[in-house]
Each structure stands twice: as structure tokens, then as C-alpha cells.
Coordinates of C-alpha atoms and ligand atoms in Angstrom, one line a residue:
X54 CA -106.5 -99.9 90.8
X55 CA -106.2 -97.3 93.0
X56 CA -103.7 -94.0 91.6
X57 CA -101.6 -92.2 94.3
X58 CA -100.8 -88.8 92.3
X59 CA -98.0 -85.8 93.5
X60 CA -99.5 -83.4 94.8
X61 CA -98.7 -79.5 93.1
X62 CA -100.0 -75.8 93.6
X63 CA -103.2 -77.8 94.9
X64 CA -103.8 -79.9 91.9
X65 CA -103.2 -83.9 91.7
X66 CA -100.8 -84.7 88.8
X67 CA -99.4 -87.5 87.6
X68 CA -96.2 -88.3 86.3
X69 CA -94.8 -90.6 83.1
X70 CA -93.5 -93.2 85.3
X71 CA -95.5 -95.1 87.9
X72 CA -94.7 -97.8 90.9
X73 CA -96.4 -100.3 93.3
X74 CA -97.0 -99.8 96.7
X75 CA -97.4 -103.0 98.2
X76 CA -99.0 -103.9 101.4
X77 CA -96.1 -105.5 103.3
X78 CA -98.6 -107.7 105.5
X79 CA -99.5 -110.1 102.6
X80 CA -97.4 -108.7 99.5
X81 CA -100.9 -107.3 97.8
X82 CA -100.3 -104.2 95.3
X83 CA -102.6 -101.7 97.3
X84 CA -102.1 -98.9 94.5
X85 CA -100.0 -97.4 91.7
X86 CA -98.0 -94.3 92.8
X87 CA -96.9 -91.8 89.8
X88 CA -93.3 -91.0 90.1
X89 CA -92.3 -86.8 89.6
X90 CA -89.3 -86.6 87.2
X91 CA -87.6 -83.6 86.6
X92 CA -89.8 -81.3 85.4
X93 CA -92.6 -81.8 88.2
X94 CA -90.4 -81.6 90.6
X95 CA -89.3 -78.3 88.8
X96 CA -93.2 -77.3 89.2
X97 CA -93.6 -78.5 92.8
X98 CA -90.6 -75.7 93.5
X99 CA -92.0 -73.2 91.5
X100 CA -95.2 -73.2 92.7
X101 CA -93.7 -73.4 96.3
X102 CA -91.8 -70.3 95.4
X103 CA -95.3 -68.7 94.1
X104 CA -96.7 -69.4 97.2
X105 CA -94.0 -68.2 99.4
X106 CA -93.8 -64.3 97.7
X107 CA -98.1 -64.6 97.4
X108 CA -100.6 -65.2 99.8
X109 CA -98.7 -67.5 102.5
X110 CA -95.9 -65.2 103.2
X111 CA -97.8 -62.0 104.0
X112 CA -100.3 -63.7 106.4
X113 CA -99.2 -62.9 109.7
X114 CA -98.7 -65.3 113.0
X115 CA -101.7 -65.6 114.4
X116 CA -103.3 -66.2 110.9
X117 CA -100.9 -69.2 109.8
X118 CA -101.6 -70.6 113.6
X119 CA -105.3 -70.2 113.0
X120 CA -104.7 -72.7 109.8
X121 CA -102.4 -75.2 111.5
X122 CA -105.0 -76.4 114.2
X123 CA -107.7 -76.1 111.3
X124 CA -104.9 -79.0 109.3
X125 CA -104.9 -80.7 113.1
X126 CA -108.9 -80.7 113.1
X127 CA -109.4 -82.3 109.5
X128 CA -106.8 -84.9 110.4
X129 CA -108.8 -85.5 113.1
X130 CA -111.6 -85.3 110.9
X131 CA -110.1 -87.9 108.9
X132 CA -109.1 -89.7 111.7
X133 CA -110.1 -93.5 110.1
X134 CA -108.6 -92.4 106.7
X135 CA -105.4 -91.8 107.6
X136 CA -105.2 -94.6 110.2
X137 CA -106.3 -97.4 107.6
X138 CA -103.9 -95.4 104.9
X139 CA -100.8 -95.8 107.2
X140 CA -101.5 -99.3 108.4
X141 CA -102.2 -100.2 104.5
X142 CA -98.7 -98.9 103.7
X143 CA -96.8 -100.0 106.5
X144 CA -97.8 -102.8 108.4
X145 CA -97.8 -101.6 111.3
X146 CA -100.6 -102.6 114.2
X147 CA -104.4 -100.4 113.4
X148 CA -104.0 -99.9 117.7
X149 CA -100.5 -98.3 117.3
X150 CA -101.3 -96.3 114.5
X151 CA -104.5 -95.5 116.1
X152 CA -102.4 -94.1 119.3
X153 CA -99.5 -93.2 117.9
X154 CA -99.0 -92.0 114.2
X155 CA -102.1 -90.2 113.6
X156 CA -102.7 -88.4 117.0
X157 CA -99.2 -86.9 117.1
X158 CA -99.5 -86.4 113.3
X159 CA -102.5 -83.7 114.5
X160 CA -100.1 -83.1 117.8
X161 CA -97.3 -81.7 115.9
X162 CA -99.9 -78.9 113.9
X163 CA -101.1 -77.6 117.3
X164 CA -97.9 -78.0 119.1
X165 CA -95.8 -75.5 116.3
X166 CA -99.2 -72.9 116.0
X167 CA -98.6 -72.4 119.3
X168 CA -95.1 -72.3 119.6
X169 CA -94.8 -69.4 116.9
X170 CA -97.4 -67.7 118.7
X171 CA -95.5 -67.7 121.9
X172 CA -92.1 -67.1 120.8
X173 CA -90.8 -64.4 121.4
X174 CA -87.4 -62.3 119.7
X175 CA -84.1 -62.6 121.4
X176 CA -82.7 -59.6 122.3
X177 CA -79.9 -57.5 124.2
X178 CA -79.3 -53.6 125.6
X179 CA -75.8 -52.8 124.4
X180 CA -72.9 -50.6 126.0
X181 CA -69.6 -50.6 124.1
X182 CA -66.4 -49.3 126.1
X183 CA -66.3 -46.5 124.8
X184 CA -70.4 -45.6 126.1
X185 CA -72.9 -46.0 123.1
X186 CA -76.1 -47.3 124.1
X187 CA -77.5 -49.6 122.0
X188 CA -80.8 -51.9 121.5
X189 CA -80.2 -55.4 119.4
X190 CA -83.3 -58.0 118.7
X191 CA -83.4 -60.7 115.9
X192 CA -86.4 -60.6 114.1
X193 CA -87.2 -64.4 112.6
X194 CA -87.9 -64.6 108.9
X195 CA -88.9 -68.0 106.6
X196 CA -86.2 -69.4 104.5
X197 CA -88.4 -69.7 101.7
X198 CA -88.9 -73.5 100.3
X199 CA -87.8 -76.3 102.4
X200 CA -87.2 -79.7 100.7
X201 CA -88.7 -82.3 103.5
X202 CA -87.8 -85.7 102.5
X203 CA -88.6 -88.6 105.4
X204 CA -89.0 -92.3 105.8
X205 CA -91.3 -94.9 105.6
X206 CA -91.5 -96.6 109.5
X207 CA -93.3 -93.4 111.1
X208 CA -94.4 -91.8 107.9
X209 CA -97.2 -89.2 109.0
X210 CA -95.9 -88.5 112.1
X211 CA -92.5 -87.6 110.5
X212 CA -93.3 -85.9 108.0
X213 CA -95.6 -83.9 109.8
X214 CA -92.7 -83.1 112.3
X215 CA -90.7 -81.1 109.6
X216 CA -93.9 -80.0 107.7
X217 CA -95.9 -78.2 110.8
X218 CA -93.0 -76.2 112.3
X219 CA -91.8 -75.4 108.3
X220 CA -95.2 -73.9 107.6
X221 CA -95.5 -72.3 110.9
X222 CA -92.7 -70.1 109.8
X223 CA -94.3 -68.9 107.0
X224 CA -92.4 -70.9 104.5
X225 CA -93.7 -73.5 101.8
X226 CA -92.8 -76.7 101.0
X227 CA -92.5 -80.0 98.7
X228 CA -92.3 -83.3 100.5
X229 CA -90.8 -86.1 98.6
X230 CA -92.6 -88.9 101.2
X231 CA -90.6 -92.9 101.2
X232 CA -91.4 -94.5 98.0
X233 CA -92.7 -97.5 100.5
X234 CA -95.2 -95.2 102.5
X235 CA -96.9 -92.5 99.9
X236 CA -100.1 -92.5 100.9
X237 CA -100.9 -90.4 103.7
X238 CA -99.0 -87.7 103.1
X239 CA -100.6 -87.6 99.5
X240 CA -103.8 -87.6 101.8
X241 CA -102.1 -84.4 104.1
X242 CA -103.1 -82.6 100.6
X243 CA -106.5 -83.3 100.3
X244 CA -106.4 -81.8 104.6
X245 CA -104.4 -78.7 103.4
X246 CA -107.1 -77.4 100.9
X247 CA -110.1 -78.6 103.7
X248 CA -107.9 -76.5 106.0
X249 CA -107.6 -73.1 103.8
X250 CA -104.0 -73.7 103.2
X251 CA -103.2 -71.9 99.8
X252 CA -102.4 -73.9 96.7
X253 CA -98.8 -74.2 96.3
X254 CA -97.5 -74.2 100.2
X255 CA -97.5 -78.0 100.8
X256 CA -97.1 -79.6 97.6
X257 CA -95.9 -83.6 97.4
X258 CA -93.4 -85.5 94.9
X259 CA -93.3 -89.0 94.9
X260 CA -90.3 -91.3 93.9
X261 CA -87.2 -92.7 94.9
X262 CA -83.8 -91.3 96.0
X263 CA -81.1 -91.4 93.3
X264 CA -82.1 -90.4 90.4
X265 CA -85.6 -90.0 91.3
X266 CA -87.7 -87.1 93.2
X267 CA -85.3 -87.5 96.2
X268 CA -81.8 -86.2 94.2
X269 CA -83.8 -83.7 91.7
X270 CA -85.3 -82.3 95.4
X271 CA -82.4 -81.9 97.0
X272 CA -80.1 -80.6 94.3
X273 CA -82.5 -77.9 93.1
X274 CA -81.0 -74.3 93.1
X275 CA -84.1 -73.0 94.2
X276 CA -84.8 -75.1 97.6
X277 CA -83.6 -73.0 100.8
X278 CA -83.4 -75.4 102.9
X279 CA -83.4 -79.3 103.5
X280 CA -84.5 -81.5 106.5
X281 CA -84.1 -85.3 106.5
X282 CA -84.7 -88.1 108.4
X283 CA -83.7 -91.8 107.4
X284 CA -80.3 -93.9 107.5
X285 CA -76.9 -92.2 107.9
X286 CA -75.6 -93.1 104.7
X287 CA -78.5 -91.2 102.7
X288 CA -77.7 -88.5 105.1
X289 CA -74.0 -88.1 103.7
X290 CA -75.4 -88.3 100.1
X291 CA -77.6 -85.5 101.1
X292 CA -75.0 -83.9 102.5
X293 CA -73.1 -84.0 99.0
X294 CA -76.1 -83.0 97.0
X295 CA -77.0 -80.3 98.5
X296 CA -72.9 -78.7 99.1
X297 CA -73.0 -76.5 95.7
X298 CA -76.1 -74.8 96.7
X299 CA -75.2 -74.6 100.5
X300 CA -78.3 -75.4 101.9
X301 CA -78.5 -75.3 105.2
X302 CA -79.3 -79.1 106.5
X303 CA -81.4 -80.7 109.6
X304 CA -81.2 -84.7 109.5
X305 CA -82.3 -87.2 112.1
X306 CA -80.6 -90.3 111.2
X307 CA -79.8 -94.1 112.5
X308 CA -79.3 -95.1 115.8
X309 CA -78.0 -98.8 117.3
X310 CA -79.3 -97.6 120.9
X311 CA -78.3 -98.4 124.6
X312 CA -80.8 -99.4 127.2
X313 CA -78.6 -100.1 130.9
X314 CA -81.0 -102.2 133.6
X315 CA -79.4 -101.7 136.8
X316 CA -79.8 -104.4 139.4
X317 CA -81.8 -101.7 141.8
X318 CA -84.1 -100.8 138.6
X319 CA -88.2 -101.8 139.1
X320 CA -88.1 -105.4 137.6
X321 CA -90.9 -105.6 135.8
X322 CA -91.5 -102.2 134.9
X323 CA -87.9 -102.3 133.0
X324 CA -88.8 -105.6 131.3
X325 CA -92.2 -104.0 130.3
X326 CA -90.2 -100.6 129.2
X327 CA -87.6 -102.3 127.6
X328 CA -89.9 -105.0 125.9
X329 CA -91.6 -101.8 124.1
X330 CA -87.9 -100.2 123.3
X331 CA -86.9 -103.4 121.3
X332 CA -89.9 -104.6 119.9
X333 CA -92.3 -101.6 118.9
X334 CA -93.2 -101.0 115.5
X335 CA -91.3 -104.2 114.9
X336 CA -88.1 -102.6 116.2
X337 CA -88.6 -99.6 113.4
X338 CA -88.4 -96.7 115.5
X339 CA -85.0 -95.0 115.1
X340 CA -85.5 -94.7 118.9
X341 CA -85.3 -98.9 119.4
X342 CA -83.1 -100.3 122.0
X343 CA -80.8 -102.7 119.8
X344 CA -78.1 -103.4 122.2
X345 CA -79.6 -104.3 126.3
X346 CA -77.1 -104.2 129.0
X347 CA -78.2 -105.4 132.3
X348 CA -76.5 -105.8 135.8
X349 CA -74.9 -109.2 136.3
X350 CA -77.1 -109.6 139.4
X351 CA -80.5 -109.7 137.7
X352 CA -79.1 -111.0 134.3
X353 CA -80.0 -114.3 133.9
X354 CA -84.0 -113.3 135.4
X355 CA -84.0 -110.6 133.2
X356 CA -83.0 -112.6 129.8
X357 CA -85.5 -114.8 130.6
X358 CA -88.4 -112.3 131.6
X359 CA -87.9 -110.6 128.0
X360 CA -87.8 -113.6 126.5
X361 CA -91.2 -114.4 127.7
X362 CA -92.3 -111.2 127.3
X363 CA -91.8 -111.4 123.8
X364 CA -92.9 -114.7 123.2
X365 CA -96.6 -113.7 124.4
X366 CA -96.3 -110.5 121.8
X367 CA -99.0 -111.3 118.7
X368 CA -98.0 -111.3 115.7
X369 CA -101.0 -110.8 112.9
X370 CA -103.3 -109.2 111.0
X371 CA -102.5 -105.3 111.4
X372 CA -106.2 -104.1 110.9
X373 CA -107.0 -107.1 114.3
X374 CA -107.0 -104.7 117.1
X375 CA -105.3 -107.4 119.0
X376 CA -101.8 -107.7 117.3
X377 CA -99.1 -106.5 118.5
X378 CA -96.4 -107.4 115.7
X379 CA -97.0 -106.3 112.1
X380 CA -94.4 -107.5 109.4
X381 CA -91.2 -105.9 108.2
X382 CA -91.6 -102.8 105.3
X383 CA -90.9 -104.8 102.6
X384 CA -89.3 -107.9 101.4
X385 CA -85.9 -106.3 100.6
X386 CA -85.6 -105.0 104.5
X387 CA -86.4 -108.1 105.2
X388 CA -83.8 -110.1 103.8
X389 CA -81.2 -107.4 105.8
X390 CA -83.0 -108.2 109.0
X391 CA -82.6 -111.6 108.1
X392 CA -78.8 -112.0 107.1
X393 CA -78.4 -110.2 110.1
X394 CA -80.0 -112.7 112.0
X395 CA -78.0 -115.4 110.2
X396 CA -74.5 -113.0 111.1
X397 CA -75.6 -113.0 114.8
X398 CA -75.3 -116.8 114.9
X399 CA -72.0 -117.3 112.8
X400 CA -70.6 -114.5 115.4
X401 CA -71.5 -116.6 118.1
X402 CA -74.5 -115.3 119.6
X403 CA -77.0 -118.1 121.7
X404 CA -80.6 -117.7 120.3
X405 CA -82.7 -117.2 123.5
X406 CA -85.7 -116.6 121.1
X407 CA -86.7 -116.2 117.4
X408 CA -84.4 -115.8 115.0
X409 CA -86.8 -116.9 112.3
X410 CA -89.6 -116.3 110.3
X411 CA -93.3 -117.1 111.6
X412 CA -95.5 -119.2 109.7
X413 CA -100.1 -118.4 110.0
X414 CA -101.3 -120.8 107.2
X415 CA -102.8 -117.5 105.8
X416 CA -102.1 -115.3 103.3
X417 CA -100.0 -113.9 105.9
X418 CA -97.3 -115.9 104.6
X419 CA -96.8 -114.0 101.8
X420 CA -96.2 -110.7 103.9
X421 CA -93.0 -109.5 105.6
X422 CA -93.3 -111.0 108.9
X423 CA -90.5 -112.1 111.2
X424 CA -89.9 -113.2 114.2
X425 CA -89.1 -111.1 118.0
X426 CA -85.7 -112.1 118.8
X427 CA -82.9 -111.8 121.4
X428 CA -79.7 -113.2 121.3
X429 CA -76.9 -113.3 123.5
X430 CA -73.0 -114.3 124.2
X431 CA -71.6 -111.4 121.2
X432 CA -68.5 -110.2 122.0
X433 CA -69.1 -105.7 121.8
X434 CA -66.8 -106.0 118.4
X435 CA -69.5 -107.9 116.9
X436 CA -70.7 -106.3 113.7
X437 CA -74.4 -106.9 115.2
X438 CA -74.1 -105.0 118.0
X439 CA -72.5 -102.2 116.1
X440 CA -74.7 -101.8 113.3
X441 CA -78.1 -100.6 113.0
X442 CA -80.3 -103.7 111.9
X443 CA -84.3 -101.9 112.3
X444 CA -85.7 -105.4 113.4
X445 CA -87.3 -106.9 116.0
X446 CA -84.3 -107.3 117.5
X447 CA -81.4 -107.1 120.3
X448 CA -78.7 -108.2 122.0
X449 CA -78.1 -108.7 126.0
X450 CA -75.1 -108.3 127.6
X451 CA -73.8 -108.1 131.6
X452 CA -72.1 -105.6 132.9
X453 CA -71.1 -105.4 136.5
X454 CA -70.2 -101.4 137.3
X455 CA -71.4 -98.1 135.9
X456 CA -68.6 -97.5 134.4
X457 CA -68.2 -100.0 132.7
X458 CA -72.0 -99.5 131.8
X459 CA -71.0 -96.0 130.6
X460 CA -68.1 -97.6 128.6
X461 CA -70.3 -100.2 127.0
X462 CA -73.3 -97.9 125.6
X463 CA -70.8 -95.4 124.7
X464 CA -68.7 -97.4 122.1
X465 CA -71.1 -97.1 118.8
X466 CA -70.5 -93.9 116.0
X467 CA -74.1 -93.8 116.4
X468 CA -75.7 -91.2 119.0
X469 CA -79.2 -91.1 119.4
X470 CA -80.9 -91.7 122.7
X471 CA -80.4 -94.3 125.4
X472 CA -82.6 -95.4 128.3
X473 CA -81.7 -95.6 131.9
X474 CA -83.5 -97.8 134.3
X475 CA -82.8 -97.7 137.8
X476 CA -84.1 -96.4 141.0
X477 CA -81.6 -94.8 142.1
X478 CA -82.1 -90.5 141.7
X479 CA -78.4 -90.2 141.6
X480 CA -77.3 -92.5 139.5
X481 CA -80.3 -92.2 137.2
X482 CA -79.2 -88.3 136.4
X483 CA -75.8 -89.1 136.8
X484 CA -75.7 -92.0 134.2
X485 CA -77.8 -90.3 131.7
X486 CA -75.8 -87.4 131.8
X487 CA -72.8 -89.2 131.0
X488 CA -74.4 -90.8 127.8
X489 CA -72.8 -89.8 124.4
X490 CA -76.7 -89.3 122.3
X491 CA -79.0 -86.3 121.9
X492 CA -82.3 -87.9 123.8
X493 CA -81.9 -90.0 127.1
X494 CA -84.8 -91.4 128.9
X495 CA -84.7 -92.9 132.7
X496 CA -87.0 -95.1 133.8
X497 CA -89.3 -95.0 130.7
X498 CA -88.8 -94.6 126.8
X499 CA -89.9 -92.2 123.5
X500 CA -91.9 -90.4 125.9
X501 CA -92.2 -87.2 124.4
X502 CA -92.8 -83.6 124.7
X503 CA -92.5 -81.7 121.6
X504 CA -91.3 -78.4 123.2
X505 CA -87.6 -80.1 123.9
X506 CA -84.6 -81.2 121.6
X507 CA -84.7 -84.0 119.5
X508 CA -82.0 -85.2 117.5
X509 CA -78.8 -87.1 117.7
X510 CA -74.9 -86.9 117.4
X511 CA -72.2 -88.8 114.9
X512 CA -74.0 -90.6 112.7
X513 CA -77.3 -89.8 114.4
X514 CA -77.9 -86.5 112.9
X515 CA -76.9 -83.3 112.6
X516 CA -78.8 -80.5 114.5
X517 CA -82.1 -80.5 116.9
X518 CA -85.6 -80.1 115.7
X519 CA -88.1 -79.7 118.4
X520 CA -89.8 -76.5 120.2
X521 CA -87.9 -73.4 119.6
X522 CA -85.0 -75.4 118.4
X523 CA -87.2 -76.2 115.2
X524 CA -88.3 -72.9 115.4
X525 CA -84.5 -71.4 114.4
X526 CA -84.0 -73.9 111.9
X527 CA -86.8 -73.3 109.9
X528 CA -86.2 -69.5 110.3
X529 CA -83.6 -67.1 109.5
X530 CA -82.7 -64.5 112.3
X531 CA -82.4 -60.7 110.9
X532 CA -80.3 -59.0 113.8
X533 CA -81.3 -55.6 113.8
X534 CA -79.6 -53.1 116.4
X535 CA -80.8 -49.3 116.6
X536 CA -78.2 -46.6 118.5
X537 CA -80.3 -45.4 121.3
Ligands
NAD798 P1 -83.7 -94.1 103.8 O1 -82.6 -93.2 104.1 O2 -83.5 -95.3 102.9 O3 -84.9 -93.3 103.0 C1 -85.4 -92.1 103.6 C2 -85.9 -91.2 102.5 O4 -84.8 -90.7 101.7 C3 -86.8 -91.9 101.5 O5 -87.9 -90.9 101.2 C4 -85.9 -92.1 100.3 O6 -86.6 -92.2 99.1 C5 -85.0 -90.9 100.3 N1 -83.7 -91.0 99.7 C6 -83.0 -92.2 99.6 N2 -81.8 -91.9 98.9 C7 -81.8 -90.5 98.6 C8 -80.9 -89.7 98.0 N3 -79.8 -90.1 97.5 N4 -81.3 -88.4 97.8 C9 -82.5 -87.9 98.3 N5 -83.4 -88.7 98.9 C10 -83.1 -90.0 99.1 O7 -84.4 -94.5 105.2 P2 -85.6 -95.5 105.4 O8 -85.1 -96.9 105.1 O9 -86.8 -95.0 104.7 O10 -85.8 -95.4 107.0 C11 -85.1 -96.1 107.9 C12 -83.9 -95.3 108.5 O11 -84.4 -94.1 109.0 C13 -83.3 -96.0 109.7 O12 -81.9 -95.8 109.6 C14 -83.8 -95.2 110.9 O13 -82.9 -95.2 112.0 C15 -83.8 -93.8 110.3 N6 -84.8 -93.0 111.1 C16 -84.2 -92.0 111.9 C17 -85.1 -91.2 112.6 C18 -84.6 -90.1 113.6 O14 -85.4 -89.3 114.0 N7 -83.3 -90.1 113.9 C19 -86.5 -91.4 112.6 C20 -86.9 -92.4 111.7 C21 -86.1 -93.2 111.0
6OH799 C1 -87.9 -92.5 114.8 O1 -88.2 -93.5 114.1 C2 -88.7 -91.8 115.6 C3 -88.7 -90.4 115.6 C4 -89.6 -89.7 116.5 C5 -89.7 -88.4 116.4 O2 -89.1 -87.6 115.5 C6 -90.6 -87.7 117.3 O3 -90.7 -86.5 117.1 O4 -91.2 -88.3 118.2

């Protein structure tokens, strides 16, 4: 059986305790991971903080950007490794994985080398009142160790997200990966030594939250910094651990997303778009359109356009090029989708599709899988259109105005992004504009550059990673200003 070890000062190392990871497309045990306690994670810091006052924090700029597109050109290297790694792990579809995960995995490397290389210091002539001169500019230095600790739906491409700008600054840092997906950042390790990275600046822990890796990373006195993405609630215990300490915090959290079809929008490219918002990855993109609102006009065509638009998506084998639909994480997150499922119907909802499980004959049966569904008929109190679910999964509605489009999308304590599809320039600026999220897209969806803000509001997240926005979190700014 296959061991996934932690990663630490460039040495694999394994811990007293270990757990399964499980293939969620037919329940097989794919390898035993080996859990950091206490102490290794005490050694993953340490060696971090080694790292950070040796070799990695004297190299300058354009050295540490040299050695982030050598990581992007061993992932590439790699390329099959870490596709079949993530697709083991999650689920999810070899042809997403093969577009998505790994390429922007490699993506985000280049994208921050280059975007320390070109950033450049703020700064301002001064003149008080009283007629000193004056020349201010904030120098950027690393915050030292930065605890990363991510999810499992988009785990190399998250992780990388928070790992490539972190290094870029010339910090170092310990990743505690999902306990569902350890694999290819475990992998990343093997990349960092292939890549010249020192021992000791990307180090991995593996374990759960509470407890676990997760807490002991968070709470330690030594970690500068710590950036999170996953659900809102493990946000606010984040937010608690790491209060003593005062770290500062960067989290991407939940979202229960608006998509609005107006009745000008390009029929079938919205149905297309909109099929991928709900359905891709299974629905588990923190991005996913959960709640659909379409103009009254084009409702009824629309319901039953998605409807058949999901009924032709494959579910399967995730290493058959063909699928389209891997299963669920695991069989606990399947059993919320599906009590949510079961909660849509005793709220009232009409099952226009799904709302099951599917069934191969194959040992497909004993994976996660579930089925594409839409309902609709809920009223907007309905706890299913105002909770995050991370299925397959939404909900149509009418509406008959903008404002009352505005209204709708706007009532959630999530903020996170929101699509906009119409044809109309005015009303497509105009609407997005209005909506209450960090990311809105018009006529298309998570198409994304990596130079702009990305993040959400109320439970969504706290702050913006993303180009320079990345860039100041995972950097403190020295204001120095001379008398001239
Ligand atoms: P999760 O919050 O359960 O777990 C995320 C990570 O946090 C895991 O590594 C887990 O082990 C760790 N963790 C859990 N409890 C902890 C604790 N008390 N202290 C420290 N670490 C702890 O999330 P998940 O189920 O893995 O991912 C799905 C969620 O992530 C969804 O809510 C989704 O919307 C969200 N998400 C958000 C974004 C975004 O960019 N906004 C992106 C992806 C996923
Ligand atoms: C959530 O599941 C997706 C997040 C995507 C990003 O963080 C990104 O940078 O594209």
C-alpha cells in the first residue's frame, strides 16, 4: 500500500498516526496518509523559520522568479503525475483535471514570478504646510512563515494559489493540504527539490482540522501569517485560533451564488454557460451557480433547455476521457447533498430532474456518485436556496424586472460572485455593478485572469488574493520617508 508522508526541511517523514485516502469513484483505499501531530508540525515551522533567515530570504527577486517557472516547468514535467494524482483523490473528470487543475496549478507559478518582478514600490513627494520636502516609498518585505491550509474540490490549483505568490515574496511555508486530497501537494515536494527550491521553504503536514495538523498550524506562535480557503464556518474557527497570536488572515470561503438570464440574453449560450456554473466539478467549485433566476419570458424554455442539457451530461469513470460527471468527495458529503436533496422536496420544490443517485452495474456503485439536479417552485426563504449545498445542484426561479433580479441575488449572507447574462451593454454593467459579491462575470463564468481580485464578502471571505492584491497580503510594507 502506497504511504503518502509530510513533507519537512526536504525530507519525507512520517507520523504515529496514519489515515485512508479513499478513491471517492468506487470507495477503493488508494493509500495510507501519515498524520503530523504536534511535534512535526513544530518541525515543519521550524524548519520554515530556518529557511526563511537562510538561503531563501537573501535570494533576491529575479532569483526566486527564476525558481518559480523552474516549479511551473517540473509540474509540467510531471504533467501525467499530477493529473492521475488529483483525479485518484478527487473524482473529478481526467479531461477537467487535464485542462483545468494542473495547467493553472503551473499558471499560478509563472503568473506570481512575474508579478514580483514587475511590481513596483508605491510611493509619494511630500510638502507639509509649513514647506518640508519630503520623499515617502514602501519597500515590501515577507512576513516570514505563512500557514496555507486549503480544500479538497480544487486541491492543486488552490493550494498553489496561496503557495506561489507566498514564495514569491520571499517567505516559506507549511501547507496542511484537505485530509480527502493529500496527494499532489505531497507530490509539489518532490517538484520543489527538482526545481532548486531550498529544503525547508515548502514543507507539507497532513491531517485533519480540530485537533489535528489544521488547529496545531494555525495556533502556532511562530506562523506569521494564515490564508484559508474552505467553508465559512472553518473560517470563524480560524478566525478564533489564530486571535491570541494576531495573525493577520486571508480566507476564501462559501458561496450559494446568483446567476440572472435575462430574456434578451443569447439563449443557448446562457444555457451552455449556466449548465457549466451549476454542474462543473459536480457543482464543487465555490464559484457554482446554486440559485438560477431567469426572466419570466424565457422561463419555462429555459427550465427545460437545462434540464436537457443536463440530462445528456456523462456520468462515469473519471480516468474515461468522455465523462463529464465524477462522484461526490466522499460518502459523508454525500449524505449532506443528499438530505438536501430530500429538504428540497419536503419544502416544496418540483423535481424537473435528478434528485437521486445513479446506478452503472459497476463497481461504480460503490463510489460517491449522484445525480445532476434542478428543482423548482421554493419559495427565497427556503433553507435550500439559502445555504451552500456543493452538489450538482440548483434552483430556478422567475423574476420579472431588474430590480427585482437585483433584490433576489442580493438576499444571501454569502458574497462571492454572480453571473450576468444578457445582451444588453447597459444593463449587463449596470446589473453587475449592483451585485453584493467580490467576482461578477457577464455573459460567461470563472473566466479568469490572475492579475485581478479574487475573493468574496460576508461569509465569502475576508480580503482579495490575486495580482498585486496577493502581492500586499503576503508582504509587509516598510514606509520609509527621507527629508529632501
Ligand atoms: P473545510 O472548511 O471543511 O476544510 C478546508 C480545510 O480546512 C481542510 O484542509 C481541513 O482539514 C481544514 N480544517 C477544518 N477544520 C479546521 C480547523 N478547525 N482548523 C484548521 N483547519 C481546519 O472545507 P472543504 O469541505 O474542504 O471545502 C469545501 C468548502 O470550501 C466549500 O464551502 C467551498 O465553498 C469552499 N471553497 C471556497 C473557495 C473560495 O475561493 N472562496 C474555493 C474552494 C472552496
Ligand atoms: C473555488 O472552488 C474556486 C476558486 C478558484 C480560484 O481561487 C481561482 O483562483 O481561480
Amino acid at each position: 500500500m502506497k504511504l503518502i508522508q509530510n513533507y519537512i526541511n526536504g525530507q519525507f517523514v512520517r507520523g504515529r498516526r496514519e489515515f485512508t485516502d479513499v478513491n471517492p469513484a468506487d470507495g477503493s483505499v488508494i493509500a495510507q496518509v501519515t498524520e503530523a501531530d504536534q511535534s512535526l508540525v513544530d518541525d515543519a515551522v521550524g524548519s520554515a523559520r530556518n529557511a526563511f533567515q537562510g538561503e531563501w530570504g537573501k535570494l533576491g527577486v529575479r532569483e526566486r522568479a527564476a525558481r518559480l517557472h523552474k516549479v511551473a516547468d517540473a509540474i509540467k514535467a510531471r504533467f501525467d503525475s499530477f493529473v492521475r494524482a488529483e483525479v485518484a483523490d478527487t473524482g473529478k473528470p481526467i479531461a477537467l483535471a487535464s485542462r483545468l487543475d494542473i495547467p493553472r496549478a503551473a499558471a499560478n507559478f509563472r503568473a506570481f514570478a512575474d508579478a514580483i518582478k514587475m511590481a513596483g514600490l508605491e510611493s509619494c513627494q511630500t510638502e507639509t504646510p509649513s514647506g518640508k520636502t519630503a520623499l515617502n516609498y514602501a519597500v515590501r518585505k515577507p512576513l516570514g512563515v505563512v500557514g496555507i491550509i486549503t480544500p479538497w474540490n480544487l486541491p492543486l490549483l488552490l493550494l498553489t494559489w496561496k503557495v506561489a505568490p507566498a514564495l514569491a515574496c520571499g517567505n516559506t511555508v507549511v501547507v496542511k493540504p484537505s485530509e480527502e486530497t493529500p496527494a499532489t501537494a505531497t507530490l509539489l515536494g518532490e517538484v520543489m527539490q527538482e526545481a532548486g527550491i531550498p529544503n525547508g521553504v515548502y514543507n507539507v503536514v497532513h491531517g485533519f482540522g480540530p485537533d489535528s495538523a489544521g488547529e496545531y498550524l494555525t495556533q502556532h506562535p511562530d506562523v506569521n501569517a494564515v490564508t484559508f480557503t474552505g467553508e465559512s464556518r472553518t473560517g470563524a474557527a480560524i478566525m478564533k485560533a489564530v486571535a491570541p497570536s494576531v495573525k493577520p488572515v486571508s480566507f476564501e470561503l462559501g458561496g450559494k451564488n446568483a446567476a440572472i438570464a435575462f430574456a434578451d440574453c443569447d439563449f443557448e449560450e446562457t444555457v451552455n454557460g449556466i449548465s457549466e456554473a451549476v454542474f462543473l466539478n459536480t457543482g464543487q467549485v465555490c464559484l457554482c451557480a446554486e440559485r438560477v433566476y431567469v426572466q419570466r419570458p424565457i422561463f419555462d424554455r429555459f427550465v427545460d433547455a437545462l434540464r436537457r442539457k443536463a440530462e445528456t451530461l456523462r456520468p462515469g469513470d473519471p480516468m474515461d476521457v468522455n465523462t463529464d460527471l465524477g462522484p461526490l468527495i466522499s460518502a459523508q458529503h454525500r449524505d449532506k447533498v443528499i438530505s438536501y436533496y430530500n429538504l428540497a422536496r419536503t419544502e416544496g420544490a418540483t423535481v424537473v430532474t435528478g434528485g437521486g443517485i445513479p446506478k452503472f452495474g459497476s463497481v461504480l456503485d460503490d463510489g460517491f456518485y449522484i445525480q445532476p439536479t434542478i428543482y423548482t417552485g421554493l419559495p427565497e426563504s427556503a433553507r435550500c436556496i439559502k445555504e451552500e449545498i456543493f452538489g450538482p445542484v440548483c434552483h430556478v426561479a422567475p423574476f420579472d424586472d431588474e430590480e427585482q433580479a437585483v433584490a433576489m441575488a442580493n438576499d444571501t449572507k454569502y458574497g462571492l460572485a454572480a453571473s450576468i447574462w444578457t445582451t444588453n451593454l447597459k444593463r449587463g454593467h449596470r446589473v453587475a455593478q449592483s451585485m453584493n459579491v467580490g467576482i461578477t462575470w457577464v455573459n460567461c463564468w470563472f473566466l479568469r485572469d490572475l492579475r485581478t481580485p479574487f475573493g468574496g464578502v460576508g461569509l465569502s471571505g475576508i480580503g482579495r488574493e490575486g495580482g498585486t492584491h496577493s502581492l500586499n497580503f503576503y508582504s509587509e510594507l516598510n514606509n520609509v520617508c527621507v527629508r529632501l
